[in-house]
mmCIF file of C-alpha atoms in Angstrom:
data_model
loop_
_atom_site.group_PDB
_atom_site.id
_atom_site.type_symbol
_atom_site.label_atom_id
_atom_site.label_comp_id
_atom_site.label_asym_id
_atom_site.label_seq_id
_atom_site.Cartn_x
_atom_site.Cartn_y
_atom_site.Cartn_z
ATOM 1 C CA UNK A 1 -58.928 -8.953 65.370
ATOM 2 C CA UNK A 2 -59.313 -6.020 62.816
ATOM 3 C CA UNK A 3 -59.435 -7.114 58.825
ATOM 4 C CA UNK A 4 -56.563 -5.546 57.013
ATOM 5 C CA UNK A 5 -57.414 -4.870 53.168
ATOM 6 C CA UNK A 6 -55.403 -3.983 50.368
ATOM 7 C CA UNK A 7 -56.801 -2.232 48.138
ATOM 8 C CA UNK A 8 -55.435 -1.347 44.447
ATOM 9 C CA UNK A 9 -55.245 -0.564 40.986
ATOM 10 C CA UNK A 10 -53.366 -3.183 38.998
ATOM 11 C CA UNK A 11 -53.052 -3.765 35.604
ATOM 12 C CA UNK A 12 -53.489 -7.355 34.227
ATOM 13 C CA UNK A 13 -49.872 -8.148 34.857
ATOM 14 C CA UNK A 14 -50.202 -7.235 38.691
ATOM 15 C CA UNK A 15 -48.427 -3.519 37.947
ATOM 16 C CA UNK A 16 -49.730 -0.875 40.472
ATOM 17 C CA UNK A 17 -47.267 1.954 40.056
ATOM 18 C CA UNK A 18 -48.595 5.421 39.103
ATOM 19 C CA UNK A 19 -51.784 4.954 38.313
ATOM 20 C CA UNK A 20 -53.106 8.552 38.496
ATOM 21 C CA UNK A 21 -50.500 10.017 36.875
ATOM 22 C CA UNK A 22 -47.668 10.492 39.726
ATOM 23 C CA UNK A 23 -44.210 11.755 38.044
ATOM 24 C CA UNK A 24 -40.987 9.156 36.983
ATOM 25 C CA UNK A 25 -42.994 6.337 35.318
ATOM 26 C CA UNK A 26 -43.057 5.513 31.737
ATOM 27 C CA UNK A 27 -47.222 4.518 31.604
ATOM 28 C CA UNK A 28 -47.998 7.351 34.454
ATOM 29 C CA UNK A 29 -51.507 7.914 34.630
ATOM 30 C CA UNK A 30 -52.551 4.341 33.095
ATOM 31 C CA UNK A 31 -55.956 4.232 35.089
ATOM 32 C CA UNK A 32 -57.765 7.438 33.081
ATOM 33 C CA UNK A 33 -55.793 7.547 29.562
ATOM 34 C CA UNK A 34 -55.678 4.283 28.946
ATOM 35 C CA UNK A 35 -59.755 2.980 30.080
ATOM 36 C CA UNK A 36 -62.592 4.658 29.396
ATOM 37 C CA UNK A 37 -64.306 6.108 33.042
ATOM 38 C CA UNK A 38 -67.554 4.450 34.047
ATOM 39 C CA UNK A 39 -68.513 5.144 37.790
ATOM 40 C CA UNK A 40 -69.852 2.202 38.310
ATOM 41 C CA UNK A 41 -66.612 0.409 38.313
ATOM 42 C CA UNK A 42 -65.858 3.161 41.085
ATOM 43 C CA UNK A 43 -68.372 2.110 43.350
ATOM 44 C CA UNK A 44 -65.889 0.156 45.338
ATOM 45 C CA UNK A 45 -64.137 3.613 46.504
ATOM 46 C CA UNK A 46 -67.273 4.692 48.139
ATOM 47 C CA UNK A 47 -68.014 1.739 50.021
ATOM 48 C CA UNK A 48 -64.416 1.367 51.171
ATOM 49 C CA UNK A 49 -64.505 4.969 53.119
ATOM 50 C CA UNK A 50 -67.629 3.874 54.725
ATOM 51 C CA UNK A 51 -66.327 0.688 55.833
ATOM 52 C CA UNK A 52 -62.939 1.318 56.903
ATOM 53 C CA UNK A 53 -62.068 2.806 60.332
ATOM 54 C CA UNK A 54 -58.429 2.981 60.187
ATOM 55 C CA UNK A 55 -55.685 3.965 57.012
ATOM 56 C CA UNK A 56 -52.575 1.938 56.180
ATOM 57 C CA UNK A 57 -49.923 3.420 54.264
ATOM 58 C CA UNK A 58 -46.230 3.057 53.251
ATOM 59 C CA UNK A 59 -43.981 6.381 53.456
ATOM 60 C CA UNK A 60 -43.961 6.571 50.051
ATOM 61 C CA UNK A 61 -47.839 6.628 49.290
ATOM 62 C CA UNK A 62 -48.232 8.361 52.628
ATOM 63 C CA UNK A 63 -46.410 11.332 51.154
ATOM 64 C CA UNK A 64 -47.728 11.309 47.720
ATOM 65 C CA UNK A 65 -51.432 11.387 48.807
ATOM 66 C CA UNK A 66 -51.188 13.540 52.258
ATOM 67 C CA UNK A 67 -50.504 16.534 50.358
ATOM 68 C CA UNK A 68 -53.603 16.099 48.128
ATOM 69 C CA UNK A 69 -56.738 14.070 49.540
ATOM 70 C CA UNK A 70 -57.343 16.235 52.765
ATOM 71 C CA UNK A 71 -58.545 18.772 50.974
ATOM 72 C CA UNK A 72 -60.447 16.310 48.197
ATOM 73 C CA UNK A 73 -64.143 15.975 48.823
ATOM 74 C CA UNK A 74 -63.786 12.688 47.240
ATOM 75 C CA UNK A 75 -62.149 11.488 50.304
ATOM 76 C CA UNK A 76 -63.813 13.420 53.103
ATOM 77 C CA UNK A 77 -64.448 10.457 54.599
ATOM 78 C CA UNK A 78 -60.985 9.712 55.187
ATOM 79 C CA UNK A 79 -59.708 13.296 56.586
ATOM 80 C CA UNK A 80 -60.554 12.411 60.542
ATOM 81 C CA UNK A 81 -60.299 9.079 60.617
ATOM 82 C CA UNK A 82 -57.058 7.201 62.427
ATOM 83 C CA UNK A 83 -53.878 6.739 59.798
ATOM 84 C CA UNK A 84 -50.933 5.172 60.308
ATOM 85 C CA UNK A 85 -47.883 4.943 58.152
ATOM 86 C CA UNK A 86 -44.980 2.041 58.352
ATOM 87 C CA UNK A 87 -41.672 3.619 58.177
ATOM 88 C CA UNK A 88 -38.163 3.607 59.379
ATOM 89 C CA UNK A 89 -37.223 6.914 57.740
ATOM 90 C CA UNK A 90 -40.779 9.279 58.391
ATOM 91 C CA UNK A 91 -40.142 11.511 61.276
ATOM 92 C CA UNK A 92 -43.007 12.994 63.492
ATOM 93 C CA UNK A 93 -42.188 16.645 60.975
ATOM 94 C CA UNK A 94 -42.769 14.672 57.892
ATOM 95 C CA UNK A 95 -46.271 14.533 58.972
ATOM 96 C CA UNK A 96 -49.472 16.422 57.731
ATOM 97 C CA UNK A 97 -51.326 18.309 60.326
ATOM 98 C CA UNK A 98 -54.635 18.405 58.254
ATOM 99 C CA UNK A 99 -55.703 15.409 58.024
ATOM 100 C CA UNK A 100 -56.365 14.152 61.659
ATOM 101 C CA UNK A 101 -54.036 11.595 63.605
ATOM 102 C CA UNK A 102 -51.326 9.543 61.826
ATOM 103 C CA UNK A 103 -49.078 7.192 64.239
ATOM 104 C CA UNK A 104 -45.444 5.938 62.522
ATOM 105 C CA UNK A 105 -45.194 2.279 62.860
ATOM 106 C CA UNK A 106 -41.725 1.125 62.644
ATOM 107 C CA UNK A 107 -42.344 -2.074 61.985
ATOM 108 C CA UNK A 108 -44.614 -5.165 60.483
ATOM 109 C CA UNK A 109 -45.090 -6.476 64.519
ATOM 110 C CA UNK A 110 -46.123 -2.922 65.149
ATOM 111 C CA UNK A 111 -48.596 -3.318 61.850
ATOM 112 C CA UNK A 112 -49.514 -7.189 63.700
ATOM 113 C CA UNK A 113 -50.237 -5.377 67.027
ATOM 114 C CA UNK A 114 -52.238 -3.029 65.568
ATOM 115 C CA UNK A 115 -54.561 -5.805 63.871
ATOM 116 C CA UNK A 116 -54.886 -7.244 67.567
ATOM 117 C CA UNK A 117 -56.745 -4.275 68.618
ATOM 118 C CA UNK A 118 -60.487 -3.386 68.986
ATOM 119 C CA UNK A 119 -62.086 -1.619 65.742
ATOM 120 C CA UNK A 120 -63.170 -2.177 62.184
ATOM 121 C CA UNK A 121 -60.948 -2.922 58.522
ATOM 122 C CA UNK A 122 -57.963 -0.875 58.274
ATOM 123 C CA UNK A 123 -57.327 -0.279 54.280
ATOM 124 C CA UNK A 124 -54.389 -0.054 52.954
ATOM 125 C CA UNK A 125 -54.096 2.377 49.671
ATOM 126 C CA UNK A 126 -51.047 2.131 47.386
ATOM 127 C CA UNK A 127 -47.546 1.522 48.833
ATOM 128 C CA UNK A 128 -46.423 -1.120 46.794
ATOM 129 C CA UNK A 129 -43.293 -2.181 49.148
ATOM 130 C CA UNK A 130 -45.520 -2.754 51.941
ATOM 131 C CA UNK A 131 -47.920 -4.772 50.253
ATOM 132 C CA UNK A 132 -45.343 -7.066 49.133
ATOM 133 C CA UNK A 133 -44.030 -7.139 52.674
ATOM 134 C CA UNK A 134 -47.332 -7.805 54.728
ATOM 135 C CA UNK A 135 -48.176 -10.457 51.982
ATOM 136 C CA UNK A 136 -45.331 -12.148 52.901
ATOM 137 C CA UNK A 137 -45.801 -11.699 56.434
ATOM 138 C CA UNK A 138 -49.198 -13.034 56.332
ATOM 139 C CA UNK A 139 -51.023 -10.036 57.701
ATOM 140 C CA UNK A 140 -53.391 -8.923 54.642
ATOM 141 C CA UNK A 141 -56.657 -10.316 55.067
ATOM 142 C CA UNK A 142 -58.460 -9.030 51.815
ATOM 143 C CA UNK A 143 -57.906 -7.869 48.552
ATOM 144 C CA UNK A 144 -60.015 -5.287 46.851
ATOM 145 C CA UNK A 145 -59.163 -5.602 43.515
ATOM 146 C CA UNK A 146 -59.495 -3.182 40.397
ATOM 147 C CA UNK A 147 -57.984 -5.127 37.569
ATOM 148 C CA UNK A 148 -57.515 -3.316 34.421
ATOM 149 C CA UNK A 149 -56.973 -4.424 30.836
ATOM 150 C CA UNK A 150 -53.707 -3.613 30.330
ATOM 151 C CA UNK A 151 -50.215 -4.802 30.306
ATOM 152 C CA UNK A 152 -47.550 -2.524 31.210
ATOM 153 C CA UNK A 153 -44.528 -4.398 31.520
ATOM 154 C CA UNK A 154 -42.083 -2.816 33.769
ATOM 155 C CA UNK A 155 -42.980 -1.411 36.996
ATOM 156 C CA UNK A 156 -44.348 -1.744 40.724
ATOM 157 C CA UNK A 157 -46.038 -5.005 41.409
ATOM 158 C CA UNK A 158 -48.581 -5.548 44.092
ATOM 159 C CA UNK A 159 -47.627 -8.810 44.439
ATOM 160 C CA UNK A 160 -44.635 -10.313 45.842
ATOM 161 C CA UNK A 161 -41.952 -12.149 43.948
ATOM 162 C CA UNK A 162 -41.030 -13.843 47.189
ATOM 163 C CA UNK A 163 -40.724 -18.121 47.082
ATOM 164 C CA UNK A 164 -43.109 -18.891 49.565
ATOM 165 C CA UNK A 165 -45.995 -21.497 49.863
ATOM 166 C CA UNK A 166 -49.134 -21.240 48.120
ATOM 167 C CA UNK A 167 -51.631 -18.874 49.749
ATOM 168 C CA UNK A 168 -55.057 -19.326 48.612
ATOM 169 C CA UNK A 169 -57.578 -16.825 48.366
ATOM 170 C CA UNK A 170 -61.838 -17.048 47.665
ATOM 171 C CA UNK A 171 -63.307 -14.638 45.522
ATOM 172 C CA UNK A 172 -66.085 -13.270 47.333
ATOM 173 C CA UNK A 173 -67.477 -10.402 44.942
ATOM 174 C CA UNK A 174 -66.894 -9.906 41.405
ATOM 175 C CA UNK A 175 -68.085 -8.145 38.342
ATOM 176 C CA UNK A 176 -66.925 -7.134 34.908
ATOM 177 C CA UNK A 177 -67.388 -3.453 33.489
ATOM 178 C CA UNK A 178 -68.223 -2.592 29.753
ATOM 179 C CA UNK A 179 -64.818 -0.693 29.958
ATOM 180 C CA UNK A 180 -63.021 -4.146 30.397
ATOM 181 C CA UNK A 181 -62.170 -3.415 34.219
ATOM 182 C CA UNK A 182 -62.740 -5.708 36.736
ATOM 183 C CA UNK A 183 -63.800 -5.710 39.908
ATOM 184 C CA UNK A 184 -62.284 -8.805 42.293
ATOM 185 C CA UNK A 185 -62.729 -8.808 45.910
ATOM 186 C CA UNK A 186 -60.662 -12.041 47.783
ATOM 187 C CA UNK A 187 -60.646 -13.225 50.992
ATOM 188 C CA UNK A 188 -57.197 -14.705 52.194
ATOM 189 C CA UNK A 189 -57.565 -18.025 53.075
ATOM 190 C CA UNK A 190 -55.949 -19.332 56.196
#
């Protein structure tokens, strides 16, 4: 079974909307106005395109970063390997054809089947919605965490509101940055 890992920007109060600035949010761009940049705290990023074999998005995220990151060095890592994007709405024209094969799943079983297959972690980058929903479906295995010191209030939450039981997670890696960030990396507990 492949590990599926989330992997964010939040703010203290779990917020992960706009973090690099995307348009129609009040705190837009929180991540690199708000926090002073040390790479360090970055090293995460790296490791996670080395690691990862597969991408995970929402539509939403899907079209927000295929526009941008196959052309980034940053993410060169990323621009061949397998993607896949959940959506009921994305047709096959709505995709990028620069930035090597991306299947639509229409569903969380298709996201389940796709964990039942042979290869390494698929990572999962933004898209809030679907976070929320493969929490609650019990499908995300990890969390790579960078928490930030700040509360923002209103906005997109990585975590879901849903009443459910208790899931329990171990922290496995952690570290604190002379910026305030922090790095927290759980395992979910099953």
């Amino acid at each position: 079974m492949r590990t599926l890992i989330t992997s964010a920007f939040i703010s203290l109060d779990g917020v992960m909307e706009a973090p690099g600035g995307e348009p129609g949010y009040r705190n837009s761009g929180w991540t690199f106005k708000d926090v002073d940049f040390l790479p360090e705290a970055y090293e995460i990023k790296g490791r996670e395109q080395k690691e990862a074999t597969a991408l995970l998005f929402g539509r939403a995220s899907y079209e927000a970063f295929s526009p941008v990151w196959p052309d980034m060095e940053d993410f060169a890592d990323y621009r061949e390997m397998p993607k896949y994007v959940v959506s009921t709405t994305l047709g096959e024209d709505g995709l990028v054809r620069n930035w090597g094969e991306t299947t639509i799943l229409r569903s969380l079983d298709e996201v389940a089947a796709l964990k039942e297959t042979e290869g390494g972690p698929i990572l999962v980058h933004g898209s809030a919605s679907l976070n929320r929903a493969l929490s609650d479906a019990g499908l995300i295995d990890r969390y790579h965490l960078l928490v930030f010191p700040l509360l923002l209030g209103a906005g997109k939450r990585l975590f879901s509101a849903t009443d459910k039981d208790t899931q329990k997670l171990r922290l496995v890696e952690h570290e604190t940055y002379a910026n305030g960030l922090q790095k927290n990396v759980f395992d979910v507990v099953r």
